[in-house]
mmCIF file with all atom_site columns, C-alpha atoms in Angstrom:
data_model
loop_
_atom_site.group_PDB
_atom_site.id
_atom_site.type_symbol
_atom_site.label_atom_id
_atom_site.label_alt_id
_atom_site.label_comp_id
_atom_site.label_asym_id
_atom_site.label_entity_id
_atom_site.label_seq_id
_atom_site.pdbx_PDB_ins_code
_atom_site.Cartn_x
_atom_site.Cartn_y
_atom_site.Cartn_z
_atom_site.occupancy
_atom_site.B_iso_or_equiv
_atom_site.pdbx_formal_charge
_atom_site.auth_seq_id
_atom_site.auth_comp_id
_atom_site.auth_asym_id
_atom_site.auth_atom_id
_atom_site.pdbx_PDB_model_num
ATOM 1  C CA . MET A 1 1  ? 74.182 -117.523 -238.290 1.00 0.00 ? 10  MET A CA 1
ATOM 2  C CA . VAL A 1 2  ? 71.668 -115.057 -239.712 1.00 0.00 ? 11  VAL A CA 1
ATOM 3  C CA . ALA A 1 3  ? 70.629 -112.086 -237.615 1.00 0.00 ? 12  ALA A CA 1
ATOM 4  C CA . GLU A 1 4  ? 66.906 -111.443 -237.447 1.00 0.00 ? 13  GLU A CA 1
ATOM 5  C CA . ARG A 1 5  ? 65.729 -108.046 -238.525 1.00 0.00 ? 14  ARG A CA 1
ATOM 6  C CA . GLU A 1 6  ? 62.850 -106.265 -236.835 1.00 0.00 ? 15  GLU A CA 1
ATOM 7  C CA . ASN A 1 7  ? 60.732 -103.714 -238.610 1.00 0.00 ? 16  ASN A CA 1
ATOM 8  C CA . SER A 1 8  ? 59.254 -100.802 -236.772 1.00 0.00 ? 17  SER A CA 1
ATOM 9  C CA . GLN A 1 9  ? 57.087 -97.933  -237.861 1.00 0.00 ? 18  GLN A CA 1
ATOM 10 C CA . LEU A 1 10 ? 56.679 -94.417  -236.558 1.00 0.00 ? 19  LEU A CA 1
ATOM 11 C CA . TYR A 1 11 ? 53.423 -92.578  -237.108 1.00 0.00 ? 20  TYR A CA 1
ATOM 12 C CA . SER A 1 12 ? 53.115 -88.829  -236.798 1.00 0.00 ? 21  SER A CA 1
ATOM 13 C CA . TYR A 1 13 ? 49.761 -87.125  -236.333 1.00 0.00 ? 22  TYR A CA 1
ATOM 14 C CA . GLU A 1 14 ? 48.999 -83.449  -236.446 1.00 0.00 ? 23  GLU A CA 1
ATOM 15 C CA . THR A 1 15 ? 47.115 -82.329  -233.370 1.00 0.00 ? 24  THR A CA 1
ATOM 16 C CA . LEU A 1 16 ? 44.819 -79.412  -232.787 1.00 0.00 ? 25  LEU A CA 1
ATOM 17 C CA . PRO A 1 17 ? 46.162 -76.513  -230.739 1.00 0.00 ? 26  PRO A CA 1
ATOM 18 C CA . ARG A 1 18 ? 45.157 -76.562  -227.080 1.00 0.00 ? 27  ARG A CA 1
ATOM 19 C CA . GLN A 1 19 ? 42.734 -73.747  -226.608 1.00 0.00 ? 28  GLN A CA 1
ATOM 20 C CA . PHE A 1 20 ? 39.389 -73.016  -225.047 1.00 0.00 ? 29  PHE A CA 1
ATOM 21 C CA . VAL A 1 21 ? 36.426 -71.712  -226.957 1.00 0.00 ? 30  VAL A CA 1
ATOM 22 C CA . GLY A 1 22 ? 35.049 -68.497  -225.592 1.00 0.00 ? 31  GLY A CA 1
ATOM 23 C CA . ASP A 1 23 ? 36.312 -65.080  -224.690 1.00 0.00 ? 32  ASP A CA 1
ATOM 24 C CA . GLU A 1 24 ? 40.094 -64.829  -224.439 1.00 0.00 ? 33  GLU A CA 1
ATOM 25 C CA . SER A 1 25 ? 40.107 -63.184  -221.009 1.00 0.00 ? 34  SER A CA 1
ATOM 26 C CA . THR A 1 26 ? 37.738 -65.727  -219.407 1.00 0.00 ? 35  THR A CA 1
ATOM 27 C CA . SER A 1 27 ? 39.705 -68.564  -221.004 1.00 0.00 ? 36  SER A CA 1
ATOM 28 C CA . ALA A 1 28 ? 42.849 -67.050  -219.464 1.00 0.00 ? 37  ALA A CA 1
ATOM 29 C CA . LEU A 1 29 ? 41.148 -67.117  -216.054 1.00 0.00 ? 38  LEU A CA 1
ATOM 30 C CA . LEU A 1 30 ? 40.276 -70.786  -216.528 1.00 0.00 ? 39  LEU A CA 1
ATOM 31 C CA . ILE A 1 31 ? 43.836 -71.615  -217.589 1.00 0.00 ? 40  ILE A CA 1
ATOM 32 C CA . GLY A 1 32 ? 45.147 -69.756  -214.546 1.00 0.00 ? 41  GLY A CA 1
ATOM 33 C CA . LEU A 1 33 ? 42.878 -71.813  -212.289 1.00 0.00 ? 42  LEU A CA 1
ATOM 34 C CA . ILE A 1 34 ? 44.020 -75.052  -213.923 1.00 0.00 ? 43  ILE A CA 1
ATOM 35 C CA . LEU A 1 35 ? 47.691 -74.182  -213.487 1.00 0.00 ? 44  LEU A CA 1
ATOM 36 C CA . ALA A 1 36 ? 47.172 -73.004  -209.906 1.00 0.00 ? 45  ALA A CA 1
ATOM 37 C CA . SER A 1 37 ? 45.380 -76.279  -209.148 1.00 0.00 ? 46  SER A CA 1
ATOM 38 C CA . ARG A 1 38 ? 48.223 -78.321  -210.639 1.00 0.00 ? 47  ARG A CA 1
ATOM 39 C CA . PHE A 1 39 ? 50.708 -76.396  -208.489 1.00 0.00 ? 48  PHE A CA 1
ATOM 40 C CA . ARG A 1 40 ? 48.576 -76.934  -205.382 1.00 0.00 ? 49  ARG A CA 1
ATOM 41 C CA . PHE A 1 41 ? 48.151 -80.678  -206.010 1.00 0.00 ? 50  PHE A CA 1
ATOM 42 C CA . THR A 1 42 ? 51.839 -81.164  -206.772 1.00 0.00 ? 51  THR A CA 1
ATOM 43 C CA . PHE A 1 43 ? 53.495 -79.076  -204.075 1.00 0.00 ? 52  PHE A CA 1
ATOM 44 C CA . ILE A 1 44 ? 51.022 -78.136  -201.341 1.00 0.00 ? 53  ILE A CA 1
ATOM 45 C CA . GLU A 1 45 ? 48.698 -81.118  -200.959 1.00 0.00 ? 54  GLU A CA 1
ATOM 46 C CA . ALA A 1 46 ? 51.614 -83.509  -201.430 1.00 0.00 ? 55  ALA A CA 1
ATOM 47 C CA . GLY A 1 47 ? 53.853 -81.323  -199.252 1.00 0.00 ? 56  GLY A CA 1
ATOM 48 C CA . GLN A 1 48 ? 54.453 -83.905  -196.534 1.00 0.00 ? 57  GLN A CA 1
ATOM 49 C CA . GLU A 1 49 ? 55.412 -86.557  -199.086 1.00 0.00 ? 58  GLU A CA 1
ATOM 50 C CA . LEU A 1 50 ? 57.636 -84.053  -200.856 1.00 0.00 ? 59  LEU A CA 1
ATOM 51 C CA . MET A 1 51 ? 59.389 -83.108  -197.623 1.00 0.00 ? 60  MET A CA 1
ATOM 52 C CA . GLU A 1 52 ? 60.024 -86.785  -196.873 1.00 0.00 ? 61  GLU A CA 1
ATOM 53 C CA . LYS A 1 53 ? 61.711 -87.156  -200.269 1.00 0.00 ? 62  LYS A CA 1
ATOM 54 C CA . LEU A 1 54 ? 63.928 -84.159  -199.464 1.00 0.00 ? 63  LEU A CA 1
ATOM 55 C CA . GLY A 1 55 ? 64.550 -84.952  -195.793 1.00 0.00 ? 64  GLY A CA 1
ATOM 56 C CA . ASP A 1 56 ? 67.717 -85.835  -193.935 1.00 0.00 ? 65  ASP A CA 1
ATOM 57 C CA . ASP A 1 57 ? 66.968 -89.569  -194.055 1.00 0.00 ? 66  ASP A CA 1
ATOM 58 C CA . VAL A 1 58 ? 67.222 -89.934  -197.844 1.00 0.00 ? 67  VAL A CA 1
ATOM 59 C CA . THR A 1 59 ? 70.325 -90.910  -199.744 1.00 0.00 ? 68  THR A CA 1
ATOM 60 C CA . ASP A 1 60 ? 72.056 -88.487  -202.080 1.00 0.00 ? 69  ASP A CA 1
ATOM 61 C CA . ALA A 1 61 ? 70.720 -90.422  -205.075 1.00 0.00 ? 70  ALA A CA 1
ATOM 62 C CA . GLU A 1 62 ? 67.139 -90.250  -203.764 1.00 0.00 ? 71  GLU A CA 1
ATOM 63 C CA . PHE A 1 63 ? 67.540 -86.530  -203.068 1.00 0.00 ? 72  PHE A CA 1
ATOM 64 C CA . GLN A 1 64 ? 68.834 -85.890  -206.598 1.00 0.00 ? 73  GLN A CA 1
ATOM 65 C CA . LEU A 1 65 ? 65.971 -87.903  -208.069 1.00 0.00 ? 74  LEU A CA 1
ATOM 66 C CA . ALA A 1 66 ? 63.424 -85.893  -206.056 1.00 0.00 ? 75  ALA A CA 1
ATOM 67 C CA . CYS A 1 67 ? 65.027 -82.627  -207.202 1.00 0.00 ? 76  CYS A CA 1
ATOM 68 C CA . ARG A 1 68 ? 64.912 -83.757  -210.835 1.00 0.00 ? 77  ARG A CA 1
ATOM 69 C CA . GLN A 1 69 ? 61.224 -84.609  -210.417 1.00 0.00 ? 78  GLN A CA 1
ATOM 70 C CA . ILE A 1 70 ? 60.505 -81.133  -208.989 1.00 0.00 ? 79  ILE A CA 1
ATOM 71 C CA . ILE A 1 71 ? 62.299 -79.497  -211.916 1.00 0.00 ? 80  ILE A CA 1
ATOM 72 C CA . TYR A 1 72 ? 60.382 -81.709  -214.355 1.00 0.00 ? 81  TYR A CA 1
ATOM 73 C CA . ASP A 1 73 ? 57.036 -80.808  -212.733 1.00 0.00 ? 82  ASP A CA 1
ATOM 74 C CA . ILE A 1 74 ? 57.784 -77.078  -212.873 1.00 0.00 ? 83  ILE A CA 1
ATOM 75 C CA . GLU A 1 75 ? 58.968 -77.256  -216.483 1.00 0.00 ? 84  GLU A CA 1
ATOM 76 C CA . ARG A 1 76 ? 55.824 -79.221  -217.406 1.00 0.00 ? 85  ARG A CA 1
ATOM 77 C CA . MET A 1 77 ? 53.661 -76.460  -215.911 1.00 0.00 ? 86  MET A CA 1
ATOM 78 C CA . GLU A 1 78 ? 55.652 -73.801  -217.793 1.00 0.00 ? 87  GLU A CA 1
ATOM 79 C CA . HIS A 1 79 ? 55.275 -75.730  -221.035 1.00 0.00 ? 88  HIS A CA 1
ATOM 80 C CA . GLU A 1 80 ? 51.556 -76.174  -220.486 1.00 0.00 ? 89  GLU A CA 1
ATOM 81 C CA . SER A 1 81 ? 51.098 -72.473  -219.813 1.00 0.00 ? 90  SER A CA 1
ATOM 82 C CA . SER A 1 82 ? 52.873 -71.720  -223.094 1.00 0.00 ? 91  SER A CA 1
ATOM 83 C CA . GLU A 1 83 ? 50.638 -74.171  -224.942 1.00 0.00 ? 92  GLU A CA 1
ATOM 84 C CA . PHE A 1 84 ? 47.607 -72.284  -223.643 1.00 0.00 ? 93  PHE A CA 1
ATOM 85 C CA . GLY A 1 85 ? 49.126 -68.908  -224.500 1.00 0.00 ? 94  GLY A CA 1
ATOM 86 C CA . MET A 1 86 ? 49.626 -67.787  -220.908 1.00 0.00 ? 95  MET A CA 1
ATOM 87 C CA . ASN A 1 87 ? 53.184 -66.721  -221.691 1.00 0.00 ? 96  ASN A CA 1
ATOM 88 C CA . SER A 1 88 ? 51.796 -63.442  -223.012 1.00 0.00 ? 97  SER A CA 1
ATOM 89 C CA . PRO A 1 89 ? 52.100 -60.688  -220.380 1.00 0.00 ? 98  PRO A CA 1
ATOM 90 C CA . ASP A 1 90 ? 49.398 -58.669  -222.173 1.00 0.00 ? 99  ASP A CA 1
ATOM 91 C CA . LEU A 1 91 ? 46.871 -61.509  -221.974 1.00 0.00 ? 100 LEU A CA 1
ATOM 92 C CA . PHE A 1 92 ? 47.771 -62.156  -218.347 1.00 0.00 ? 101 PHE A CA 1
ATOM 93 C CA . GLN A 1 93 ? 47.312 -58.481  -217.459 1.00 0.00 ? 102 GLN A CA 1
ATOM 94 C CA . GLN A 1 94 ? 44.046 -58.288  -219.391 1.00 0.00 ? 103 GLN A CA 1
ATOM 95 C CA . ALA A 1 95 ? 42.643 -61.300  -217.539 1.00 0.00 ? 104 ALA A CA 1
ATOM 96 C CA . PHE A 1 96 ? 43.908 -60.529  -214.034 1.00 0.00 ? 105 PHE A CA 1
ATOM 97 C CA . GLY A 1 97 ? 44.333 -56.753  -214.072 1.00 0.00 ? 106 GLY A CA 1
ATOM 98 C CA . SER A 1 98 ? 47.420 -54.629  -213.497 1.00 0.00 ? 107 SER A CA 1
#
């Protein structure tokens, strides 16, 4: 018996950095609005659904899955803010004031 062999290929592409054209401080304001909107959509507008996933009627496995999803969503927002350069306290202060 001869085992069949599958070939696979992996392609890697260089991407452009995520940035906005324009003044750095106004771009920081836009990035802040985007991140605030993502937070609102994820946790406030979907608050009832989120509370159902964390309620007393869910199993331990469902509760753990919901907690992992929350952690993933928060980490994704942190990563995105770093991609846009919002992890710089100086830029944040320049855009939003002291």
